[in-house]
Amino acid sequence: MSDNAFRCCVLLPCSSERSWVVPQRCLGEIVTVPSSDEQPPTEIDWRGQVVPVIDFGGNDTLPWRDHRGGAGLIAVMLGQRDEQCQYFGVAVRGGALGVSDLPENDIEDLPDTGLDFTTAAFRMNGNVYHVPDLLALQRAIGAGDAVIR
């Protein structure tokens, strides 16, 4: 596999303060969830599995639901198989969802942002992105811990 396959990442807007960059192989699927509610559901049914959903933008100005289409997006993350919670969903907020190669020359490392469940932050193309600690988040969800404060 080429180096580009390992640098190809999904850009997930989770809130106005939190935009994640995750390896494409960590994403199971982006699910369109029909809804009349302004907030995402706490869980969804995905391929026969009940998947808990976390929302980092509950008090945010970025919408979860598209008012024109009457639906919102949930990113289903693939977890480690030997953990209690094998999959979890993250509410996608705003319109900056995308896929990008991470060009080393265009990335500026940033100091610790102080956000829970992140391991690093960087600036790319004028935007700040966070690298989530997916295993820590998976374990916290599996243990029933509150991950949103």
Coordinates of C-alpha atoms in Angstrom, one line a residue:
M1 CA 0.0 0.0 0.0
S2 CA 1.3 3.5 -0.8
D3 CA 2.0 6.3 1.6
N4 CA -0.9 8.2 0.2
A5 CA -3.3 5.5 1.4
F6 CA -2.2 6.1 4.9
R7 CA -2.4 9.9 4.6
C8 CA -5.9 9.9 3.0
C9 CA -8.1 11.2 5.8
V10 CA -11.7 12.1 6.4
L11 CA -12.4 15.7 7.6
L12 CA -15.3 15.5 10.1
P13 CA -16.8 18.7 11.4
C14 CA -18.1 17.8 14.9
S15 CA -18.8 21.3 16.2
S16 CA -17.7 24.9 15.6
E17 CA -14.6 24.2 17.9
R18 CA -13.9 20.6 16.9
S19 CA -13.1 19.4 13.4
W20 CA -11.6 15.9 13.3
V21 CA -9.2 14.4 10.9
V22 CA -9.4 10.6 11.0
P23 CA -7.8 7.9 8.8
Q24 CA -10.3 6.8 6.1
R25 CA -10.0 3.2 7.3
C26 CA -11.4 4.2 10.8
L27 CA -14.7 5.3 9.2
G28 CA -17.4 2.7 8.7
E29 CA -19.9 4.8 6.9
I30 CA -21.6 8.2 6.9
V31 CA -25.2 7.6 7.6
T32 CA -28.0 9.9 6.6
V33 CA -30.6 10.0 9.4
P34 CA -34.1 11.4 8.5
S35 CA -35.2 13.6 11.4
S36 CA -37.5 16.5 12.3
D37 CA -35.4 17.0 15.5
E38 CA -32.7 19.7 15.7
Q39 CA -30.5 17.4 17.8
P40 CA -29.1 14.0 16.6
P41 CA -30.4 10.8 18.2
T42 CA -28.5 9.2 21.1
E43 CA -28.2 6.0 19.1
I44 CA -28.9 4.6 15.6
D45 CA -29.4 1.2 14.1
W46 CA -26.5 0.5 11.7
R47 CA -26.3 -2.8 9.9
G48 CA -28.1 -4.6 12.7
Q49 CA -26.1 -3.1 15.4
V50 CA -27.2 -0.5 18.0
V51 CA -24.6 2.3 17.8
P52 CA -24.3 5.0 20.4
V53 CA -24.1 8.5 19.0
I54 CA -22.1 11.4 20.6
D55 CA -22.6 15.0 19.8
F56 CA -19.9 17.5 20.5
G57 CA -22.0 20.4 19.2
G58 CA -25.1 20.2 21.4
N59 CA -24.9 23.8 22.3
D60 CA -23.5 24.9 19.0
T61 CA -24.6 27.3 16.3
L62 CA -23.7 24.8 13.6
P63 CA -26.8 22.8 12.6
W64 CA -26.9 19.0 12.7
R65 CA -30.0 18.7 10.6
D66 CA -30.3 20.1 7.1
H67 CA -33.6 21.9 7.1
R68 CA -34.2 21.6 3.4
G69 CA -33.6 17.8 3.3
G70 CA -35.0 17.0 6.8
A71 CA -32.0 14.8 7.7
G72 CA -28.7 14.9 9.5
L73 CA -25.4 13.0 9.2
I74 CA -23.8 10.5 11.6
A75 CA -20.2 9.2 11.1
V76 CA -20.0 5.6 12.2
M77 CA -16.5 5.0 13.6
L78 CA -15.0 1.5 13.6
G79 CA -13.6 0.6 16.9
Q80 CA -11.2 -2.0 18.2
R81 CA -12.9 -5.4 18.1
D82 CA -11.9 -6.5 21.6
E83 CA -13.5 -3.5 23.3
Q84 CA -17.0 -3.4 24.9
C85 CA -18.2 -0.8 22.4
Q86 CA -17.2 -1.9 18.9
Y87 CA -18.8 1.0 17.0
F88 CA -19.8 4.5 17.8
G89 CA -21.4 7.4 15.9
V90 CA -20.4 11.0 15.8
A91 CA -22.8 13.7 14.8
V92 CA -21.6 15.7 11.8
R93 CA -22.3 19.4 12.1
G94 CA -21.8 22.0 9.4
G95 CA -20.8 21.6 5.8
A96 CA -17.1 21.0 5.9
L97 CA -17.3 17.2 5.6
G98 CA -14.7 15.9 3.1
V99 CA -11.7 13.7 2.3
S100 CA -8.2 15.0 2.0
D101 CA -4.6 13.9 1.5
L102 CA -2.5 15.4 4.2
P103 CA 0.4 17.2 2.5
E104 CA 3.2 17.5 5.0
N105 CA 4.4 20.8 3.6
D106 CA 1.0 22.4 4.2
I107 CA 0.5 21.4 7.9
E108 CA 1.5 23.5 10.8
D109 CA 1.6 21.7 14.2
L110 CA -0.3 23.5 17.0
P111 CA 0.1 23.3 20.7
D112 CA -2.3 21.2 22.8
T113 CA -5.8 22.6 22.4
G114 CA -7.1 21.3 25.7
L115 CA -10.0 19.5 24.1
D116 CA -11.0 16.1 25.6
F117 CA -10.2 13.0 23.6
T118 CA -7.7 14.7 21.2
T119 CA -4.1 13.8 20.8
A120 CA -2.9 16.6 18.4
A121 CA -4.0 19.6 16.5
F122 CA -2.7 21.2 13.3
R123 CA -3.5 24.0 10.9
M124 CA -4.1 23.1 7.2
N125 CA -5.4 25.5 4.5
G126 CA -6.2 28.0 7.2
N127 CA -8.4 25.6 9.2
V128 CA -7.7 24.0 12.6
Y129 CA -8.1 20.2 12.8
H130 CA -7.9 17.8 15.7
V131 CA -6.7 14.3 15.8
P132 CA -9.1 12.4 18.1
D133 CA -8.0 9.7 20.5
L134 CA -10.5 7.2 19.1
L135 CA -9.5 4.3 21.4
A136 CA -9.9 6.4 24.5
L137 CA -13.3 7.7 23.3
Q138 CA -14.3 4.1 22.4
R139 CA -13.4 2.9 25.9
A140 CA -15.1 5.8 27.6
I141 CA -18.4 5.1 25.7
G142 CA -18.1 1.4 26.4
A143 CA -17.7 2.1 30.1
G144 CA -20.7 4.3 30.1
D145 CA -18.7 7.4 30.9
A146 CA -20.0 10.8 30.0
V147 CA -17.8 12.0 27.2
I148 CA -19.5 15.4 26.6
R149 CA -19.1 17.9 29.4

